[in-house]
Amino acid sequence: MTDRKIKALKPKDKPYKVSDFDGLYVNVTLGGSRLWRFKFRYEGKEGLLSFGRYPAISLQDARKMRDEARSLLAKGVNPSTKKAEEKAIAAGKAENSFNKFADLFVEKARKEGRADVTINKMRWLLDDARADFGEMPISEITPRIVLKTLRKREKLEQYETAKRMRSRIGGVFRYAVASGQADNDPTFALKDALIRPTVTHRAAITDEETLTQFLKALEGYGGRRMTVIALRLLMLFALRPSELRKARWEEFDFKEHVFNVPAERMKMRRPHAVPLTATALELLKELKDLTGWGDLLFPAQTSAHKPMSENTLNQALRRMGFGPDEATSHGFRSTFSTFANESGLWNPDAIEAYSSRQDTNSVRRAYNRSQYWEERVRIAEWWSQKLAVMTNG
């Protein structure tokens, strides 16, 4: 038999066979498919193996598979049983593979209410691991195997990415350990093996002279009014940019003077309440005339259903003359924290609660939310007035 002869085989009114030799033949179906079959005898009984479809399995490949089956028969091994065992082993490996536990780990995070952006980033951080050892049984993956994957990022000088990847991969292993399918987390041994990234803090204005300059520049900013209001509210509320940019009108209780930020938008996945001062209410009233027709306070220019980007806020800072090493939208939380702590007027725990910084003690955290609300209201008024004095002084 030759490739030319196999290609010339056409379907007939019923299936038929065309032999090669030594038990190997092509079965031509009614639909014209050409399927490799190997007929043999084992312990006096006839057996049949399927090798796949031509041309995906070439003539050379089929003959090699037949010879391997003949070799097993010579050793007293039934090739059909051997193939079934190999399939079972492969299925077992897939059942306990890194990929399986990575999927379960991500699904667990989703059920815990993690934001979509967090879930997507988690998947991205696991992509390299999936590509390199995703199909391996999780119990067989060693620190050396994981390190080889992380080193690829280090070669690109992506040290922070490598660090975060190690953490997420470790989460998958710890999930598998808890499930009884792995004995340990190999990433623990790699803690000191990676290059530590240089910590760069987001630039923030922390002195009164620069803050006064910024507030005056903001007051005279010639860009979109919505952007100015966003920056002013960001300073007043001491929120993370995403927590304000994605705000919806329904989250504001104008009767009680409270902005209720839902848990899914907060970094620590817990709801956060923001006191609304008279200044904040004035800005919101002005903003209502600009964007009150929609659900979002700060819709993007391209779509009313998408919030403005953080880049919009940072670009406004650049146009006002404040470079990325001087001010960022994310840095305004540090600005508030610095001035509030240096004032000596407020309980440090109340300051932390105001800017939604997480207390690691759950009992104390609950206490802070309730006990410090009235102080947080006073802090809001103090901060609002201080910014007004610097703006108009």
mmCIF file of C-alpha atoms in Angstrom:
data_model
loop_
_atom_site.group_PDB
_atom_site.id
_atom_site.type_symbol
_atom_site.label_atom_id
_atom_site.label_comp_id
_atom_site.label_asym_id
_atom_site.label_seq_id
_atom_site.Cartn_x
_atom_site.Cartn_y
_atom_site.Cartn_z
ATOM 1 C CA MET A 1 0.000 0.000 0.000
ATOM 2 C CA THR A 2 1.174 3.549 -0.771
ATOM 3 C CA ASP A 3 -0.039 7.055 0.119
ATOM 4 C CA ARG A 4 -1.111 7.511 -3.475
ATOM 5 C CA LYS A 5 -3.308 4.402 -3.334
ATOM 6 C CA ILE A 6 -4.820 5.412 0.001
ATOM 7 C CA LYS A 7 -5.690 8.903 -1.311
ATOM 8 C CA ALA A 8 -7.406 7.286 -4.316
ATOM 9 C CA LEU A 9 -9.771 5.194 -2.175
ATOM 10 C CA LYS A 10 -13.396 6.266 -2.716
ATOM 11 C CA PRO A 11 -16.587 5.355 -0.804
ATOM 12 C CA LYS A 12 -18.790 2.582 -2.198
ATOM 13 C CA ASP A 13 -22.305 1.385 -1.475
ATOM 14 C CA LYS A 14 -20.997 -0.325 1.653
ATOM 15 C CA PRO A 15 -17.869 -0.112 3.838
ATOM 16 C CA TYR A 16 -14.834 -2.056 2.634
ATOM 17 C CA LYS A 17 -11.288 -2.871 3.682
ATOM 18 C CA VAL A 18 -7.958 -2.481 1.906
ATOM 19 C CA SER A 19 -5.050 -4.359 3.501
ATOM 20 C CA ASP A 20 -1.476 -3.213 3.971
ATOM 21 C CA PHE A 21 0.251 -6.209 5.578
ATOM 22 C CA ASP A 22 0.723 -8.039 8.869
ATOM 23 C CA GLY A 23 -2.810 -7.270 10.055
ATOM 24 C CA LEU A 24 -2.859 -3.534 9.199
ATOM 25 C CA TYR A 25 -5.627 -2.309 6.915
ATOM 26 C CA VAL A 26 -7.693 0.746 5.986
ATOM 27 C CA ASN A 27 -11.437 0.665 6.577
ATOM 28 C CA VAL A 28 -13.252 2.940 4.095
ATOM 29 C CA THR A 29 -16.651 4.076 5.454
ATOM 30 C CA LEU A 30 -19.816 5.017 3.577
ATOM 31 C CA GLY A 31 -18.950 8.669 4.155
ATOM 32 C CA GLY A 32 -15.497 8.238 2.645
ATOM 33 C CA SER A 33 -13.454 8.289 5.873
ATOM 34 C CA ARG A 34 -10.305 6.142 5.801
ATOM 35 C CA LEU A 35 -9.728 4.586 9.229
ATOM 36 C CA TRP A 36 -6.685 2.588 10.288
ATOM 37 C CA ARG A 37 -7.356 -0.787 11.886
ATOM 38 C CA PHE A 38 -5.012 -3.504 13.183
ATOM 39 C CA LYS A 39 -6.261 -7.072 13.437
ATOM 40 C CA PHE A 40 -4.389 -9.537 15.669
ATOM 41 C CA ARG A 41 -4.817 -12.688 17.753
ATOM 42 C CA TYR A 42 -4.016 -12.937 21.460
ATOM 43 C CA GLU A 43 -4.275 -16.243 23.333
ATOM 44 C CA GLY A 44 -6.263 -17.677 20.446
ATOM 45 C CA LYS A 45 -8.804 -14.832 20.413
ATOM 46 C CA GLU A 46 -9.166 -12.193 17.726
ATOM 47 C CA GLY A 47 -8.531 -8.566 18.683
ATOM 48 C CA LEU A 48 -8.854 -5.243 16.905
ATOM 49 C CA LEU A 49 -7.130 -1.891 17.491
ATOM 50 C CA SER A 50 -8.066 1.491 16.037
ATOM 51 C CA PHE A 51 -5.143 3.760 15.158
ATOM 52 C CA GLY A 52 -7.044 6.781 13.910
ATOM 53 C CA ARG A 53 -8.008 8.486 10.684
ATOM 54 C CA TYR A 54 -5.936 8.960 7.523
ATOM 55 C CA PRO A 55 -4.291 11.416 6.730
ATOM 56 C CA ALA A 56 -4.053 12.637 10.352
ATOM 57 C CA ILE A 57 -2.326 9.292 10.962
ATOM 58 C CA SER A 58 -0.005 8.727 8.036
ATOM 59 C CA LEU A 59 0.877 5.367 6.506
ATOM 60 C CA GLN A 60 4.294 5.539 8.193
ATOM 61 C CA ASP A 61 2.701 6.329 11.576
ATOM 62 C CA ALA A 62 0.184 3.491 11.242
ATOM 63 C CA ARG A 63 2.936 0.970 10.425
ATOM 64 C CA LYS A 64 4.949 2.153 13.432
ATOM 65 C CA MET A 65 1.910 1.722 15.689
ATOM 66 C CA ARG A 66 1.328 -1.765 14.265
ATOM 67 C CA ASP A 67 4.983 -2.713 14.919
ATOM 68 C CA GLU A 68 4.703 -1.471 18.520
ATOM 69 C CA ALA A 69 1.577 -3.584 18.988
ATOM 70 C CA ARG A 70 3.387 -6.619 17.518
ATOM 71 C CA SER A 71 6.252 -6.036 19.950
ATOM 72 C CA LEU A 72 3.808 -6.104 22.878
ATOM 73 C CA LEU A 73 2.279 -9.352 21.567
ATOM 74 C CA ALA A 74 5.759 -10.891 21.394
ATOM 75 C CA LYS A 75 6.176 -10.066 25.091
ATOM 76 C CA GLY A 76 2.843 -11.663 25.960
ATOM 77 C CA VAL A 77 1.013 -8.355 26.431
ATOM 78 C CA ASN A 78 -2.426 -7.716 24.962
ATOM 79 C CA PRO A 79 -2.084 -4.379 23.065
ATOM 80 C CA SER A 80 -5.800 -3.627 23.556
ATOM 81 C CA THR A 81 -5.442 -3.924 27.334
ATOM 82 C CA LYS A 82 -2.269 -1.837 27.264
ATOM 83 C CA LYS A 83 -4.011 0.933 25.325
ATOM 84 C CA ALA A 84 -6.934 0.916 27.769
ATOM 85 C CA GLU A 85 -4.508 1.172 30.698
ATOM 86 C CA GLU A 86 -2.731 4.114 29.079
ATOM 87 C CA LYS A 87 -6.059 5.867 28.543
ATOM 88 C CA ALA A 88 -6.997 5.294 32.171
ATOM 89 C CA ILE A 89 -3.658 6.669 33.365
ATOM 90 C CA ALA A 90 -4.029 9.718 31.112
ATOM 91 C CA ALA A 91 -7.570 10.263 32.398
ATOM 92 C CA GLY A 92 -6.332 9.958 35.982
ATOM 93 C CA LYS A 93 -3.623 12.512 35.344
ATOM 94 C CA ALA A 94 -6.138 14.934 33.850
ATOM 95 C CA GLU A 95 -8.448 14.393 36.838
ATOM 96 C CA ASN A 96 -5.682 15.500 39.216
ATOM 97 C CA SER A 97 -3.842 17.931 36.961
ATOM 98 C CA PHE A 98 -2.693 21.428 37.845
ATOM 99 C CA ASN A 99 -5.219 22.733 35.300
ATOM 100 C CA LYS A 100 -8.105 21.103 37.168
ATOM 101 C CA PHE A 101 -7.152 22.655 40.485
ATOM 102 C CA ALA A 102 -6.412 26.010 38.866
ATOM 103 C CA ASP A 103 -9.979 26.011 37.506
ATOM 104 C CA LEU A 104 -11.372 25.114 40.936
ATOM 105 C CA PHE A 105 -9.255 27.776 42.638
ATOM 106 C CA VAL A 106 -10.467 30.497 40.256
ATOM 107 C CA GLU A 107 -14.071 29.341 40.617
ATOM 108 C CA LYS A 108 -13.709 29.522 44.410
ATOM 109 C CA ALA A 109 -12.564 33.146 44.089
ATOM 110 C CA ARG A 110 -15.531 33.903 41.839
ATOM 111 C CA LYS A 111 -17.988 32.421 44.363
ATOM 112 C CA GLU A 112 -16.364 34.528 47.078
ATOM 113 C CA GLY A 113 -17.455 37.609 45.162
ATOM 114 C CA ARG A 114 -14.118 38.733 43.758
ATOM 115 C CA ALA A 115 -14.426 41.420 41.083
ATOM 116 C CA ASP A 116 -14.258 40.414 37.413
ATOM 117 C CA VAL A 117 -11.037 42.361 36.964
ATOM 118 C CA THR A 118 -9.479 40.395 39.840
ATOM 119 C CA ILE A 119 -10.635 37.074 38.386
ATOM 120 C CA ASN A 120 -9.241 37.960 34.953
ATOM 121 C CA LYS A 121 -5.913 38.991 36.448
ATOM 122 C CA MET A 122 -5.803 35.752 38.423
ATOM 123 C CA ARG A 123 -6.347 33.748 35.237
ATOM 124 C CA TRP A 124 -3.637 35.742 33.471
ATOM 125 C CA LEU A 125 -1.129 35.101 36.272
ATOM 126 C CA LEU A 126 -1.804 31.356 35.969
ATOM 127 C CA ASP A 127 -1.474 31.223 32.172
ATOM 128 C CA ASP A 128 2.295 30.555 32.128
ATOM 129 C CA ALA A 129 1.922 27.737 34.639
ATOM 130 C CA ARG A 130 -0.889 26.168 32.626
ATOM 131 C CA ALA A 131 1.216 26.295 29.461
ATOM 132 C CA ASP A 132 4.300 24.753 31.106
ATOM 133 C CA PHE A 133 2.898 22.129 33.485
ATOM 134 C CA GLY A 134 -0.883 22.447 33.429
ATOM 135 C CA GLU A 135 -1.460 18.866 32.294
ATOM 136 C CA MET A 136 0.887 17.347 34.868
ATOM 137 C CA PRO A 137 -0.544 15.664 37.981
ATOM 138 C CA ILE A 138 -0.322 18.329 40.660
ATOM 139 C CA SER A 139 1.334 15.906 43.091
ATOM 140 C CA GLU A 140 4.281 15.446 40.679
ATOM 141 C CA ILE A 141 5.138 19.124 40.216
ATOM 142 C CA THR A 142 8.356 20.079 41.997
ATOM 143 C CA PRO A 143 9.812 23.457 43.044
ATOM 144 C CA ARG A 144 12.317 23.170 40.184
ATOM 145 C CA ILE A 145 9.490 22.885 37.623
ATOM 146 C CA VAL A 146 7.691 25.946 38.999
ATOM 147 C CA LEU A 147 10.927 27.952 39.243
ATOM 148 C CA LYS A 148 11.698 27.271 35.591
ATOM 149 C CA THR A 149 8.399 28.958 34.669
ATOM 150 C CA LEU A 150 8.977 31.936 36.967
ATOM 151 C CA ARG A 151 12.501 32.451 35.631
ATOM 152 C CA LYS A 152 11.031 33.250 32.206
ATOM 153 C CA ARG A 153 9.440 36.380 33.667
ATOM 154 C CA GLU A 154 12.632 37.272 35.508
ATOM 155 C CA LYS A 155 14.582 37.164 32.253
ATOM 156 C CA LEU A 156 12.181 39.841 30.991
ATOM 157 C CA GLU A 157 12.888 41.802 34.203
ATOM 158 C CA GLN A 158 9.247 41.397 35.198
ATOM 159 C CA TYR A 159 10.085 40.824 38.842
ATOM 160 C CA GLU A 160 6.772 41.967 40.299
ATOM 161 C CA THR A 161 4.877 39.726 37.863
ATOM 162 C CA ALA A 162 7.045 36.744 38.826
ATOM 163 C CA LYS A 163 6.341 37.440 42.502
ATOM 164 C CA ARG A 164 2.578 37.635 41.935
ATOM 165 C CA MET A 165 2.658 34.505 39.773
ATOM 166 C CA ARG A 166 4.375 32.571 42.563
ATOM 167 C CA SER A 167 1.658 33.692 44.951
ATOM 168 C CA ARG A 168 -1.218 32.649 42.682
ATOM 169 C CA ILE A 169 0.400 29.329 41.761
ATOM 170 C CA GLY A 170 0.906 28.721 45.469
ATOM 171 C CA GLY A 171 -2.789 29.346 46.044
ATOM 172 C CA VAL A 172 -3.634 26.553 43.593
ATOM 173 C CA PHE A 173 -1.282 24.137 45.353
ATOM 174 C CA ARG A 174 -2.647 24.983 48.789
ATOM 175 C CA TYR A 175 -6.161 24.372 47.457
ATOM 176 C CA ALA A 176 -4.991 20.949 46.205
ATOM 177 C CA VAL A 177 -3.363 20.184 49.581
ATOM 178 C CA ALA A 178 -6.646 20.998 51.324
ATOM 179 C CA SER A 179 -8.400 18.686 48.842
ATOM 180 C CA GLY A 180 -6.039 15.828 49.688
ATOM 181 C CA GLN A 181 -4.510 15.680 46.193
ATOM 182 C CA ALA A 182 -1.110 17.232 46.951
ATOM 183 C CA ASP A 183 1.277 16.873 49.879
ATOM 184 C CA ASN A 184 2.777 20.348 49.885
ATOM 185 C CA ASP A 185 3.067 23.727 48.216
ATOM 186 C CA PRO A 186 6.331 23.782 46.210
ATOM 187 C CA THR A 187 6.218 27.569 45.874
ATOM 188 C CA PHE A 188 7.014 27.910 49.591
ATOM 189 C CA ALA A 189 10.575 26.740 48.881
ATOM 190 C CA LEU A 190 10.918 29.453 46.227
ATOM 191 C CA LYS A 191 10.234 32.372 48.564
ATOM 192 C CA ASP A 192 13.866 33.543 48.548
ATOM 193 C CA ALA A 193 14.751 32.226 45.092
ATOM 194 C CA LEU A 194 13.217 35.094 43.109
ATOM 195 C CA ILE A 195 14.623 38.561 42.581
ATOM 196 C CA ARG A 196 12.773 40.951 44.837
ATOM 197 C CA PRO A 197 11.085 43.796 42.922
ATOM 198 C CA THR A 198 11.934 47.348 43.834
ATOM 199 C CA VAL A 199 8.990 48.815 45.721
ATOM 200 C CA THR A 200 7.747 52.016 44.117
ATOM 201 C CA HIS A 201 5.083 53.946 45.992
ATOM 202 C CA ARG A 202 2.474 55.922 44.111
ATOM 203 C CA ALA A 203 3.415 59.578 44.100
ATOM 204 C CA ALA A 204 1.359 61.701 46.502
ATOM 205 C CA ILE A 205 1.296 65.338 47.601
ATOM 206 C CA THR A 206 2.161 65.428 51.284
ATOM 207 C CA ASP A 207 3.143 69.066 52.018
ATOM 208 C CA GLU A 208 0.828 72.061 52.350
ATOM 209 C CA GLU A 209 2.623 74.302 49.862
ATOM 210 C CA THR A 210 2.397 71.775 47.007
ATOM 211 C CA LEU A 211 -1.170 70.863 47.901
ATOM 212 C CA THR A 212 -2.165 74.538 47.798
ATOM 213 C CA GLN A 213 -0.511 74.886 44.372
ATOM 214 C CA PHE A 214 -2.387 71.837 43.147
ATOM 215 C CA LEU A 215 -5.773 73.006 44.444
ATOM 216 C CA LYS A 216 -5.369 76.383 42.772
ATOM 217 C CA ALA A 217 -4.294 74.682 39.535
ATOM 218 C CA LEU A 218 -7.336 72.411 39.752
ATOM 219 C CA GLU A 219 -9.610 75.409 40.288
ATOM 220 C CA GLY A 220 -8.305 76.985 37.084
ATOM 221 C CA TYR A 221 -8.173 73.773 35.029
ATOM 222 C CA GLY A 222 -9.602 74.319 31.549
ATOM 223 C CA GLY A 223 -10.571 70.719 30.846
ATOM 224 C CA ARG A 224 -13.900 68.952 31.309
ATOM 225 C CA ARG A 225 -15.780 70.018 34.414
ATOM 226 C CA MET A 226 -16.671 66.394 35.154
ATOM 227 C CA THR A 227 -12.963 65.589 35.500
ATOM 228 C CA VAL A 228 -12.440 68.460 37.932
ATOM 229 C CA ILE A 229 -15.363 67.295 40.063
ATOM 230 C CA ALA A 230 -14.021 63.730 40.026
ATOM 231 C CA LEU A 231 -10.623 64.869 41.312
ATOM 232 C CA ARG A 232 -12.163 67.072 43.998
ATOM 233 C CA LEU A 233 -14.449 64.295 45.232
ATOM 234 C CA LEU A 234 -11.559 61.836 45.119
ATOM 235 C CA MET A 235 -9.639 64.094 47.485
ATOM 236 C CA LEU A 236 -12.626 64.643 49.778
ATOM 237 C CA PHE A 237 -13.570 60.946 49.971
ATOM 238 C CA ALA A 238 -9.994 59.525 50.152
ATOM 239 C CA LEU A 239 -11.113 56.585 48.014
ATOM 240 C CA ARG A 240 -9.226 54.516 45.493
ATOM 241 C CA PRO A 241 -9.869 55.857 41.961
ATOM 242 C CA SER A 242 -11.843 52.794 40.841
ATOM 243 C CA GLU A 243 -14.114 53.040 43.882
ATOM 244 C CA LEU A 244 -15.205 56.537 42.786
ATOM 245 C CA ARG A 245 -14.939 56.276 38.983
ATOM 246 C CA LYS A 246 -17.474 53.449 38.873
ATOM 247 C CA ALA A 247 -19.918 55.108 41.299
ATOM 248 C CA ARG A 248 -23.609 55.008 40.439
ATOM 249 C CA TRP A 249 -26.245 57.544 41.448
ATOM 250 C CA GLU A 250 -28.273 54.880 43.232
ATOM 251 C CA GLU A 251 -25.443 54.481 45.770
ATOM 252 C CA PHE A 252 -25.965 58.000 47.166
ATOM 253 C CA ASP A 253 -28.357 58.592 50.035
ATOM 254 C CA PHE A 254 -28.866 62.355 49.828
ATOM 255 C CA LYS A 255 -31.312 62.321 52.733
ATOM 256 C CA GLU A 256 -28.811 60.733 55.152
ATOM 257 C CA HIS A 257 -25.768 62.335 53.452
ATOM 258 C CA VAL A 258 -23.993 59.030 52.830
ATOM 259 C CA PHE A 259 -22.257 57.484 49.826
ATOM 260 C CA ASN A 260 -22.564 53.690 50.159
ATOM 261 C CA VAL A 261 -19.802 51.976 48.182
ATOM 262 C CA PRO A 262 -20.781 48.324 47.544
ATOM 263 C CA ALA A 263 -18.490 45.491 48.660
ATOM 264 C CA GLU A 264 -17.748 44.269 45.135
ATOM 265 C CA ARG A 265 -16.020 47.550 44.298
ATOM 266 C CA MET A 266 -13.921 47.733 47.452
ATOM 267 C CA LYS A 267 -10.467 46.187 47.497
ATOM 268 C CA MET A 268 -11.193 44.173 50.647
ATOM 269 C CA ARG A 269 -14.676 43.117 49.437
ATOM 270 C CA ARG A 270 -16.522 44.864 52.284
ATOM 271 C CA PRO A 271 -19.029 47.739 51.908
ATOM 272 C CA HIS A 272 -17.798 51.201 52.822
ATOM 273 C CA ALA A 273 -19.747 54.299 53.827
ATOM 274 C CA VAL A 274 -18.523 57.811 53.000
ATOM 275 C CA PRO A 275 -19.884 60.896 54.833
ATOM 276 C CA LEU A 276 -21.128 63.599 52.472
ATOM 277 C CA THR A 277 -20.207 67.137 53.501
ATOM 278 C CA ALA A 278 -21.902 70.300 52.278
ATOM 279 C CA THR A 279 -19.075 70.789 49.774
ATOM 280 C CA ALA A 280 -19.463 67.242 48.471
ATOM 281 C CA LEU A 281 -23.216 67.722 48.132
ATOM 282 C CA GLU A 282 -22.704 70.923 46.126
ATOM 283 C CA LEU A 283 -20.308 69.152 43.770
ATOM 284 C CA LEU A 284 -22.713 66.243 43.382
ATOM 285 C CA LYS A 285 -25.581 68.609 42.631
ATOM 286 C CA GLU A 286 -23.492 70.252 39.910
ATOM 287 C CA LEU A 287 -22.498 66.850 38.558
ATOM 288 C CA LYS A 288 -26.127 65.743 38.537
ATOM 289 C CA ASP A 289 -26.860 68.431 35.954
ATOM 290 C CA LEU A 290 -24.033 67.051 33.799
ATOM 291 C CA THR A 291 -24.490 63.275 34.071
ATOM 292 C CA GLY A 292 -27.677 62.708 36.071
ATOM 293 C CA TRP A 293 -29.414 61.371 32.973
ATOM 294 C CA GLY A 294 -27.489 58.096 33.280
ATOM 295 C CA ASP A 295 -26.623 55.514 35.915
ATOM 296 C CA LEU A 296 -22.945 56.446 36.273
ATOM 297 C CA LEU A 297 -21.622 59.612 37.877
ATOM 298 C CA PHE A 298 -18.604 59.649 35.589
ATOM 299 C CA PRO A 299 -19.405 58.012 32.228
ATOM 300 C CA ALA A 300 -16.677 57.643 29.620
ATOM 301 C CA GLN A 301 -16.745 59.898 26.582
ATOM 302 C CA THR A 302 -17.057 56.865 24.317
ATOM 303 C CA SER A 303 -19.900 55.095 26.139
ATOM 304 C CA ALA A 304 -22.492 56.059 28.737
ATOM 305 C CA HIS A 305 -22.337 52.499 30.059
ATOM 306 C CA LYS A 306 -18.613 52.576 30.877
ATOM 307 C CA PRO A 307 -16.905 54.670 33.574
ATOM 308 C CA MET A 308 -14.148 57.146 32.834
ATOM 309 C CA SER A 309 -10.676 55.632 33.010
ATOM 310 C CA GLU A 310 -8.087 56.308 35.689
ATOM 311 C CA ASN A 311 -5.875 57.536 32.877
ATOM 312 C CA THR A 312 -8.340 60.426 32.360
ATOM 313 C CA LEU A 313 -7.667 61.598 35.902
ATOM 314 C CA ASN A 314 -3.900 61.169 35.683
ATOM 315 C CA GLN A 315 -3.747 62.937 32.328
ATOM 316 C CA ALA A 316 -5.525 65.905 33.907
ATOM 317 C CA LEU A 317 -2.802 66.002 36.577
ATOM 318 C CA ARG A 318 -0.143 66.029 33.857
ATOM 319 C CA ARG A 319 -1.859 68.893 32.011
ATOM 320 C CA MET A 320 -1.820 70.873 35.239
ATOM 321 C CA GLY A 321 1.933 70.411 35.404
ATOM 322 C CA PHE A 322 2.174 67.629 37.990
ATOM 323 C CA GLY A 323 4.351 64.770 36.735
ATOM 324 C CA PRO A 324 3.930 61.072 37.640
ATOM 325 C CA ASP A 325 6.652 61.428 40.278
ATOM 326 C CA GLU A 326 4.728 64.282 41.941
ATOM 327 C CA ALA A 327 1.055 63.268 41.957
ATOM 328 C CA THR A 328 -1.230 60.407 40.951
ATOM 329 C CA SER A 329 -4.960 59.970 41.385
ATOM 330 C CA HIS A 330 -4.291 56.964 43.599
ATOM 331 C CA GLY A 331 -2.009 59.053 45.809
ATOM 332 C CA PHE A 332 -4.775 61.278 47.189
ATOM 333 C CA ARG A 333 -5.549 58.693 49.870
ATOM 334 C CA SER A 334 -1.996 59.155 51.138
ATOM 335 C CA THR A 335 -2.435 62.929 50.933
ATOM 336 C CA PHE A 336 -5.472 62.743 53.209
ATOM 337 C CA SER A 337 -3.832 60.258 55.585
ATOM 338 C CA THR A 338 -0.700 62.396 55.918
ATOM 339 C CA PHE A 339 -2.553 65.620 56.725
ATOM 340 C CA ALA A 340 -5.073 63.924 59.018
ATOM 341 C CA ASN A 341 -2.393 62.139 61.051
ATOM 342 C CA GLU A 342 -0.113 65.165 61.230
ATOM 343 C CA SER A 343 -2.985 67.315 62.522
ATOM 344 C CA GLY A 344 -3.035 65.364 65.780
ATOM 345 C CA LEU A 345 -6.792 65.929 65.980
ATOM 346 C CA TRP A 346 -8.059 62.459 65.223
ATOM 347 C CA ASN A 347 -7.872 58.885 66.393
ATOM 348 C CA PRO A 348 -5.531 57.020 63.994
ATOM 349 C CA ASP A 349 -8.060 54.174 63.775
ATOM 350 C CA ALA A 350 -10.767 56.601 62.694
ATOM 351 C CA ILE A 351 -8.425 57.969 60.010
ATOM 352 C CA GLU A 352 -7.778 54.450 58.752
ATOM 353 C CA ALA A 353 -11.496 53.705 58.720
ATOM 354 C CA TYR A 354 -12.210 56.938 56.841
ATOM 355 C CA SER A 355 -9.897 55.980 53.957
ATOM 356 C CA SER A 356 -11.059 52.325 54.000
ATOM 357 C CA ARG A 357 -7.698 50.897 54.948
ATOM 358 C CA GLN A 358 -8.155 47.361 56.174
ATOM 359 C CA ASP A 359 -7.637 46.391 59.792
ATOM 360 C CA THR A 360 -6.413 42.790 59.992
ATOM 361 C CA ASN A 361 -8.282 42.199 63.260
ATOM 362 C CA SER A 362 -11.894 41.322 62.357
ATOM 363 C CA VAL A 363 -13.344 42.217 65.772
ATOM 364 C CA ARG A 364 -11.550 45.543 65.868
ATOM 365 C CA ARG A 365 -12.541 46.183 62.235
ATOM 366 C CA ALA A 366 -16.252 45.798 63.058
ATOM 367 C CA TYR A 367 -15.797 47.992 66.120
ATOM 368 C CA ASN A 368 -14.093 50.689 64.064
ATOM 369 C CA ARG A 369 -16.893 50.812 61.494
ATOM 370 C CA SER A 370 -19.542 51.491 64.124
ATOM 371 C CA GLN A 371 -17.617 53.324 66.851
ATOM 372 C CA TYR A 372 -15.853 55.835 64.615
ATOM 373 C CA TRP A 373 -18.695 56.866 62.319
ATOM 374 C CA GLU A 374 -19.408 60.138 64.107
ATOM 375 C CA GLU A 375 -15.704 60.942 64.235
ATOM 376 C CA ARG A 376 -15.420 60.147 60.520
ATOM 377 C CA VAL A 377 -18.221 62.662 59.863
ATOM 378 C CA ARG A 378 -16.238 65.297 61.765
ATOM 379 C CA ILE A 379 -13.059 64.335 59.908
ATOM 380 C CA ALA A 380 -14.907 64.822 56.609
ATOM 381 C CA GLU A 381 -15.986 68.320 57.623
ATOM 382 C CA TRP A 382 -12.488 69.197 58.837
ATOM 383 C CA TRP A 383 -10.851 67.914 55.639
ATOM 384 C CA SER A 384 -13.398 69.679 53.438
ATOM 385 C CA GLN A 385 -12.815 72.997 55.196
ATOM 386 C CA LYS A 386 -9.050 72.617 55.139
ATOM 387 C CA LEU A 387 -9.072 72.050 51.368
ATOM 388 C CA ALA A 388 -11.404 75.048 50.923
ATOM 389 C CA VAL A 389 -9.071 77.319 52.906
ATOM 390 C CA MET A 390 -6.046 76.236 50.842
ATOM 391 C CA THR A 391 -8.011 76.691 47.597
ATOM 392 C CA ASN A 392 -9.230 80.182 48.424
ATOM 393 C CA GLY A 393 -6.352 81.399 50.575
#
